[in-house]
Amino acid sequence: MGECYRFYIPRLEAGGEHGLIKKIISGFVLLLLISVAIVNAMEEKKEPNLPGLEVGEKAPNFTLENLKGEKVSLSDYKGQTVIVNFWATWCPPCRKEMPDLEKLYQQNNSNVEILAVNTDTNNDVASFVKSMNLTFPILLDHQADVSGQYDIISFPTTYIIDKKGVIVKKQIGELSFERLNEMMSEI
C-alpha cells in the first residue's frame, strides 16, 4: 500500500546555472548601486528642509512695540548682526534658553543685538522678563503678523541675520549658550 510521490525538479538548460548566477549578481550590484546613490543624496543635504524662511534669504523687515510701547523695527539695526528669537512664555524650551540668550547678549552686546519676539502677549510678558532679568529688547507680536511673515510654526525659532540683512543661521528648537556661540563664530 505504499504510495510513491514524485517531485518535479526543473532541469536547467545547458549554461543555465551560469545565467542564473549572472542574474543574481547583476541584481545585487544594481541594488547596491541604488543604495549608494540614496545615501550620497541624503549626505549632500547640508541644511535640513525646515519650515520657515530659508538661510540665504533677505530677512523681512518688521516693526513691533517693545514692553515700553516704543516702536522697534528690524531695519533700525541695519549694519549689525541681529538674533531674532520667536518665543512664548508658556514654552518650556523658550524659558530654558532665555538665560543663555541673556548671557550671550551681556558678553557680546556691542557685536550682536537680540530681538526676542513674543507671541503670547495675553500673558504677563513683563513679569516674566523681570523674573528672568532679561535686558535685551522684547518685542510684542500682538496679532502674530511677524510670526506669520517668518512662517513660524514651532517655538522657539531663532534666526541670525548678518550685517547685510540676510539670514545666515536658523534654528528650530532650544539653543544652548554653547550652540549660540558656535553659530555666531561661523558667521
PDB file of C-alpha atoms in Angstrom:
ATOM      1  CA  MET A   1       0.000   0.000   0.000  1.00  0.00           C
ATOM      2  CA  GLY A   2       2.862   2.338  -0.086  1.00  0.00           C
ATOM      3  CA  GLU A   3       2.470   5.221  -2.404  1.00  0.00           C
ATOM      4  CA  CYS A   4       5.311   6.803  -4.157  1.00  0.00           C
ATOM      5  CA  TYR A   5       5.363  10.550  -4.623  1.00  0.00           C
ATOM      6  CA  ARG A   6       7.340  12.116  -7.344  1.00  0.00           C
ATOM      7  CA  PHE A   7       8.604  15.662  -7.133  1.00  0.00           C
ATOM      8  CA  TYR A   8       9.224  17.625 -10.241  1.00  0.00           C
ATOM      9  CA  ILE A   9      12.605  19.334 -10.197  1.00  0.00           C
ATOM     10  CA  PRO A  10      13.173  21.500 -13.241  1.00  0.00           C
ATOM     11  CA  ARG A  11      16.413  20.982 -15.008  1.00  0.00           C
ATOM     12  CA  LEU A  12      18.479  23.936 -16.028  1.00  0.00           C
ATOM     13  CA  GLU A  13      19.345  24.056 -19.645  1.00  0.00           C
ATOM     14  CA  ALA A  14      22.915  23.938 -20.656  1.00  0.00           C
ATOM     15  CA  GLY A  15      24.631  27.086 -19.375  1.00  0.00           C
ATOM     16  CA  GLY A  16      21.554  27.859 -17.266  1.00  0.00           C
ATOM     17  CA  GLU A  17      23.370  27.812 -13.956  1.00  0.00           C
ATOM     18  CA  HIS A  18      25.751  30.484 -15.155  1.00  0.00           C
ATOM     19  CA  GLY A  19      22.874  32.597 -16.479  1.00  0.00           C
ATOM     20  CA  LEU A  20      21.046  32.394 -13.158  1.00  0.00           C
ATOM     21  CA  ILE A  21      24.167  33.311 -11.203  1.00  0.00           C
ATOM     22  CA  LYS A  22      24.790  36.245 -13.541  1.00  0.00           C
ATOM     23  CA  LYS A  23      21.225  37.488 -12.967  1.00  0.00           C
ATOM     24  CA  ILE A  24      21.567  37.210  -9.192  1.00  0.00           C
ATOM     25  CA  ILE A  25      24.906  39.040  -9.181  1.00  0.00           C
ATOM     26  CA  SER A  26      23.561  41.729 -11.546  1.00  0.00           C
ATOM     27  CA  GLY A  27      20.535  42.255  -9.309  1.00  0.00           C
ATOM     28  CA  PHE A  28      22.718  42.505  -6.219  1.00  0.00           C
ATOM     29  CA  VAL A  29      25.066  45.011  -7.876  1.00  0.00           C
ATOM     30  CA  LEU A  30      22.120  47.097  -9.058  1.00  0.00           C
ATOM     31  CA  LEU A  31      20.622  47.114  -5.546  1.00  0.00           C
ATOM     32  CA  LEU A  32      23.996  48.098  -4.098  1.00  0.00           C
ATOM     33  CA  LEU A  33      24.400  50.982  -6.575  1.00  0.00           C
ATOM     34  CA  ILE A  34      20.914  52.288  -5.826  1.00  0.00           C
ATOM     35  CA  SER A  35      21.641  52.143  -2.079  1.00  0.00           C
ATOM     36  CA  VAL A  36      24.907  54.065  -2.503  1.00  0.00           C
ATOM     37  CA  ALA A  37      23.146  56.714  -4.619  1.00  0.00           C
ATOM     38  CA  ILE A  38      20.443  57.184  -1.974  1.00  0.00           C
ATOM     39  CA  VAL A  39      22.984  57.501   0.850  1.00  0.00           C
ATOM     40  CA  ASN A  40      25.024  60.043  -1.142  1.00  0.00           C
ATOM     41  CA  ALA A  41      21.934  62.090  -1.936  1.00  0.00           C
ATOM     42  CA  MET A  42      20.990  62.185   1.743  1.00  0.00           C
ATOM     43  CA  GLU A  43      24.511  63.235   2.820  1.00  0.00           C
ATOM     44  CA  GLU A  44      24.648  66.070   0.267  1.00  0.00           C
ATOM     45  CA  LYS A  45      21.809  67.888   2.024  1.00  0.00           C
ATOM     46  CA  LYS A  46      23.586  70.427   4.207  1.00  0.00           C
ATOM     47  CA  GLU A  47      20.585  72.268   5.616  1.00  0.00           C
ATOM     48  CA  PRO A  48      17.554  70.245   6.535  1.00  0.00           C
ATOM     49  CA  ASN A  49      14.396  71.349   4.797  1.00  0.00           C
ATOM     50  CA  LEU A  50      12.890  73.147   7.776  1.00  0.00           C
ATOM     51  CA  PRO A  51       9.727  75.214   7.732  1.00  0.00           C
ATOM     52  CA  GLY A  52      10.030  78.985   7.692  1.00  0.00           C
ATOM     53  CA  LEU A  53      12.331  81.341   5.870  1.00  0.00           C
ATOM     54  CA  GLU A  54      15.490  79.839   4.422  1.00  0.00           C
ATOM     55  CA  VAL A  55      19.127  80.602   5.083  1.00  0.00           C
ATOM     56  CA  GLY A  56      20.317  82.970   2.339  1.00  0.00           C
ATOM     57  CA  GLU A  57      17.026  84.877   2.123  1.00  0.00           C
ATOM     58  CA  LYS A  58      16.764  88.569   2.909  1.00  0.00           C
ATOM     59  CA  ALA A  59      15.122  88.921   6.328  1.00  0.00           C
ATOM     60  CA  PRO A  60      11.773  90.701   6.024  1.00  0.00           C
ATOM     61  CA  ASN A  61      11.624  93.982   7.896  1.00  0.00           C
ATOM     62  CA  PHE A  62       9.080  94.334  10.662  1.00  0.00           C
ATOM     63  CA  THR A  63       8.019  96.891  13.240  1.00  0.00           C
ATOM     64  CA  LEU A  64       6.672  95.898  16.671  1.00  0.00           C
ATOM     65  CA  GLU A  65       6.242  97.555  20.052  1.00  0.00           C
ATOM     66  CA  ASN A  66       8.594  96.776  22.903  1.00  0.00           C
ATOM     67  CA  LEU A  67       7.455  96.463  26.524  1.00  0.00           C
ATOM     68  CA  LYS A  68       7.588 100.262  26.920  1.00  0.00           C
ATOM     69  CA  GLY A  69       5.253 100.765  23.960  1.00  0.00           C
ATOM     70  CA  GLU A  70       8.025 102.100  21.703  1.00  0.00           C
ATOM     71  CA  LYS A  71       8.113 101.051  18.045  1.00  0.00           C
ATOM     72  CA  VAL A  72      11.154  98.974  17.107  1.00  0.00           C
ATOM     73  CA  SER A  73      11.997  97.872  13.557  1.00  0.00           C
ATOM     74  CA  LEU A  74      14.460  95.283  12.364  1.00  0.00           C
ATOM     75  CA  SER A  75      15.753  97.946   9.957  1.00  0.00           C
ATOM     76  CA  ASP A  76      16.813 100.038  12.991  1.00  0.00           C
ATOM     77  CA  TYR A  77      19.676  97.564  13.327  1.00  0.00           C
ATOM     78  CA  LYS A  78      20.909  97.742   9.744  1.00  0.00           C
ATOM     79  CA  GLY A  79      24.665  97.102   9.665  1.00  0.00           C
ATOM     80  CA  GLN A  80      24.558  94.953  12.823  1.00  0.00           C
ATOM     81  CA  THR A  81      24.282  91.234  13.400  1.00  0.00           C
ATOM     82  CA  VAL A  82      20.842  90.506  14.844  1.00  0.00           C
ATOM     83  CA  ILE A  83      19.425  87.419  16.517  1.00  0.00           C
ATOM     84  CA  VAL A  84      15.642  87.293  16.099  1.00  0.00           C
ATOM     85  CA  ASN A  85      14.162  84.804  18.553  1.00  0.00           C
ATOM     86  CA  PHE A  86      10.473  83.849  18.386  1.00  0.00           C
ATOM     87  CA  TRP A  87       9.219  82.601  21.737  1.00  0.00           C
ATOM     88  CA  ALA A  88       6.319  82.289  24.164  1.00  0.00           C
ATOM     89  CA  THR A  89       6.176  82.391  27.977  1.00  0.00           C
ATOM     90  CA  TRP A  90       4.298  79.049  28.096  1.00  0.00           C
ATOM     91  CA  CYS A  91       7.030  77.274  26.093  1.00  0.00           C
ATOM     92  CA  PRO A  92       9.450  75.271  28.344  1.00  0.00           C
ATOM     93  CA  PRO A  93      12.379  75.263  25.838  1.00  0.00           C
ATOM     94  CA  CYS A  94      11.905  79.030  25.370  1.00  0.00           C
ATOM     95  CA  ARG A  95      12.060  79.580  29.119  1.00  0.00           C
ATOM     96  CA  LYS A  96      15.151  77.384  29.359  1.00  0.00           C
ATOM     97  CA  GLU A  97      17.099  79.198  26.631  1.00  0.00           C
ATOM     98  CA  MET A  98      16.389  82.743  27.879  1.00  0.00           C
ATOM     99  CA  PRO A  99      19.292  82.803  30.405  1.00  0.00           C
ATOM    100  CA  ASP A 100      21.665  81.660  27.626  1.00  0.00           C
ATOM    101  CA  LEU A 101      20.412  84.411  25.293  1.00  0.00           C
ATOM    102  CA  GLU A 102      20.919  86.923  28.103  1.00  0.00           C
ATOM    103  CA  LYS A 103      24.440  85.631  28.782  1.00  0.00           C
ATOM    104  CA  LEU A 104      25.316  85.955  25.075  1.00  0.00           C
ATOM    105  CA  TYR A 105      23.811  89.437  24.992  1.00  0.00           C
ATOM    106  CA  GLN A 106      25.810  90.566  28.039  1.00  0.00           C
ATOM    107  CA  GLN A 107      29.052  89.211  26.611  1.00  0.00           C
ATOM    108  CA  ASN A 108      28.524  90.418  23.025  1.00  0.00           C
ATOM    109  CA  ASN A 109      26.069  93.312  23.092  1.00  0.00           C
ATOM    110  CA  SER A 110      28.447  95.503  21.111  1.00  0.00           C
ATOM    111  CA  ASN A 111      28.661  92.839  18.363  1.00  0.00           C
ATOM    112  CA  VAL A 112      25.135  91.464  18.283  1.00  0.00           C
ATOM    113  CA  GLU A 113      21.602  92.629  19.006  1.00  0.00           C
ATOM    114  CA  ILE A 114      18.897  90.274  20.192  1.00  0.00           C
ATOM    115  CA  LEU A 115      15.257  90.930  19.351  1.00  0.00           C
ATOM    116  CA  ALA A 116      13.027  88.490  21.218  1.00  0.00           C
ATOM    117  CA  VAL A 117       9.621  88.409  19.528  1.00  0.00           C
ATOM    118  CA  ASN A 118       6.939  87.246  21.963  1.00  0.00           C
ATOM    119  CA  THR A 119       3.737  85.835  20.551  1.00  0.00           C
ATOM    120  CA  ASP A 120       1.660  85.185  23.662  1.00  0.00           C
ATOM    121  CA  THR A 121       1.042  88.812  24.503  1.00  0.00           C
ATOM    122  CA  ASN A 122      -2.068  88.000  26.566  1.00  0.00           C
ATOM    123  CA  ASN A 123       0.210  86.584  29.272  1.00  0.00           C
ATOM    124  CA  ASP A 124       2.189  88.796  31.647  1.00  0.00           C
ATOM    125  CA  VAL A 125       5.295  89.077  29.499  1.00  0.00           C
ATOM    126  CA  ALA A 126       6.717  91.990  31.531  1.00  0.00           C
ATOM    127  CA  SER A 127       6.665  89.966  34.771  1.00  0.00           C
ATOM    128  CA  PHE A 128       8.299  87.028  33.010  1.00  0.00           C
ATOM    129  CA  VAL A 129      11.057  89.278  31.624  1.00  0.00           C
ATOM    130  CA  LYS A 130      11.619  90.838  35.040  1.00  0.00           C
ATOM    131  CA  SER A 131      11.792  87.445  36.771  1.00  0.00           C
ATOM    132  CA  MET A 132      14.389  86.278  34.233  1.00  0.00           C
ATOM    133  CA  ASN A 133      16.402  89.548  34.466  1.00  0.00           C
ATOM    134  CA  LEU A 134      16.380  89.944  30.684  1.00  0.00           C
ATOM    135  CA  THR A 135      17.895  93.145  29.311  1.00  0.00           C
ATOM    136  CA  PHE A 136      17.659  92.596  25.551  1.00  0.00           C
ATOM    137  CA  PRO A 137      14.671  94.047  23.675  1.00  0.00           C
ATOM    138  CA  ILE A 138      11.421  92.118  23.997  1.00  0.00           C
ATOM    139  CA  LEU A 139       9.007  92.828  21.144  1.00  0.00           C
ATOM    140  CA  LEU A 140       5.294  92.036  21.245  1.00  0.00           C
ATOM    141  CA  ASP A 141       3.718  90.377  18.212  1.00  0.00           C
ATOM    142  CA  HIS A 142       0.091  91.030  19.275  1.00  0.00           C
ATOM    143  CA  GLN A 143      -1.527  89.763  16.060  1.00  0.00           C
ATOM    144  CA  ALA A 144       1.203  87.189  15.213  1.00  0.00           C
ATOM    145  CA  ASP A 145       1.780  89.103  11.967  1.00  0.00           C
ATOM    146  CA  VAL A 146       5.567  88.894  12.164  1.00  0.00           C
ATOM    147  CA  SER A 147       5.431  85.245  13.216  1.00  0.00           C
ATOM    148  CA  GLY A 148       3.319  84.646  10.122  1.00  0.00           C
ATOM    149  CA  GLN A 149       5.697  86.661   7.952  1.00  0.00           C
ATOM    150  CA  TYR A 150       8.554  84.422   9.138  1.00  0.00           C
ATOM    151  CA  ASP A 151       6.400  81.246   8.846  1.00  0.00           C
ATOM    152  CA  ILE A 152       6.912  80.315  12.499  1.00  0.00           C
ATOM    153  CA  ILE A 153       5.234  77.020  13.368  1.00  0.00           C
ATOM    154  CA  SER A 154       7.254  75.989  16.422  1.00  0.00           C
ATOM    155  CA  PHE A 155       8.778  77.701  19.447  1.00  0.00           C
ATOM    156  CA  PRO A 156      11.465  78.650  19.932  1.00  0.00           C
ATOM    157  CA  THR A 157      12.646  79.519  16.446  1.00  0.00           C
ATOM    158  CA  THR A 158      15.755  81.639  16.034  1.00  0.00           C
ATOM    159  CA  TYR A 159      17.217  83.422  13.026  1.00  0.00           C
ATOM    160  CA  ILE A 160      20.637  85.039  12.884  1.00  0.00           C
ATOM    161  CA  ILE A 161      20.715  87.914  10.423  1.00  0.00           C
ATOM    162  CA  ASP A 162      24.019  89.312   9.190  1.00  0.00           C
ATOM    163  CA  LYS A 163      25.014  92.947   8.748  1.00  0.00           C
ATOM    164  CA  LYS A 164      23.597  92.939   5.217  1.00  0.00           C
ATOM    165  CA  GLY A 165      20.157  91.804   6.423  1.00  0.00           C
ATOM    166  CA  VAL A 166      20.493  88.231   5.154  1.00  0.00           C
ATOM    167  CA  ILE A 167      19.506  85.184   7.187  1.00  0.00           C
ATOM    168  CA  VAL A 168      22.711  83.240   7.814  1.00  0.00           C
ATOM    169  CA  LYS A 169      21.587  80.783  10.500  1.00  0.00           C
ATOM    170  CA  LYS A 170      18.295  79.239  11.514  1.00  0.00           C
ATOM    171  CA  GLN A 171      17.432  77.056  14.488  1.00  0.00           C
ATOM    172  CA  ILE A 172      14.112  75.491  15.306  1.00  0.00           C
ATOM    173  CA  GLY A 173      14.171  74.416  18.929  1.00  0.00           C
ATOM    174  CA  GLU A 174      16.127  75.316  22.012  1.00  0.00           C
ATOM    175  CA  LEU A 175      19.593  76.867  21.773  1.00  0.00           C
ATOM    176  CA  SER A 176      22.265  76.449  24.407  1.00  0.00           C
ATOM    177  CA  PHE A 177      24.879  79.091  25.144  1.00  0.00           C
ATOM    178  CA  GLU A 178      27.496  76.848  23.522  1.00  0.00           C
ATOM    179  CA  ARG A 179      25.427  76.418  20.360  1.00  0.00           C
ATOM    180  CA  LEU A 180      24.746  80.160  20.195  1.00  0.00           C
ATOM    181  CA  ASN A 181      28.475  80.876  20.400  1.00  0.00           C
ATOM    182  CA  GLU A 182      29.208  78.225  17.778  1.00  0.00           C
ATOM    183  CA  MET A 183      26.646  79.726  15.398  1.00  0.00           C
ATOM    184  CA  MET A 184      27.976  83.240  15.970  1.00  0.00           C
ATOM    185  CA  SER A 185      31.579  82.123  15.324  1.00  0.00           C
ATOM    186  CA  GLU A 186      30.525  80.636  11.974  1.00  0.00           C
ATOM    187  CA  ILE A 187      29.298  83.986  10.677  1.00  0.00           C
TER     188      ILE A 187
END
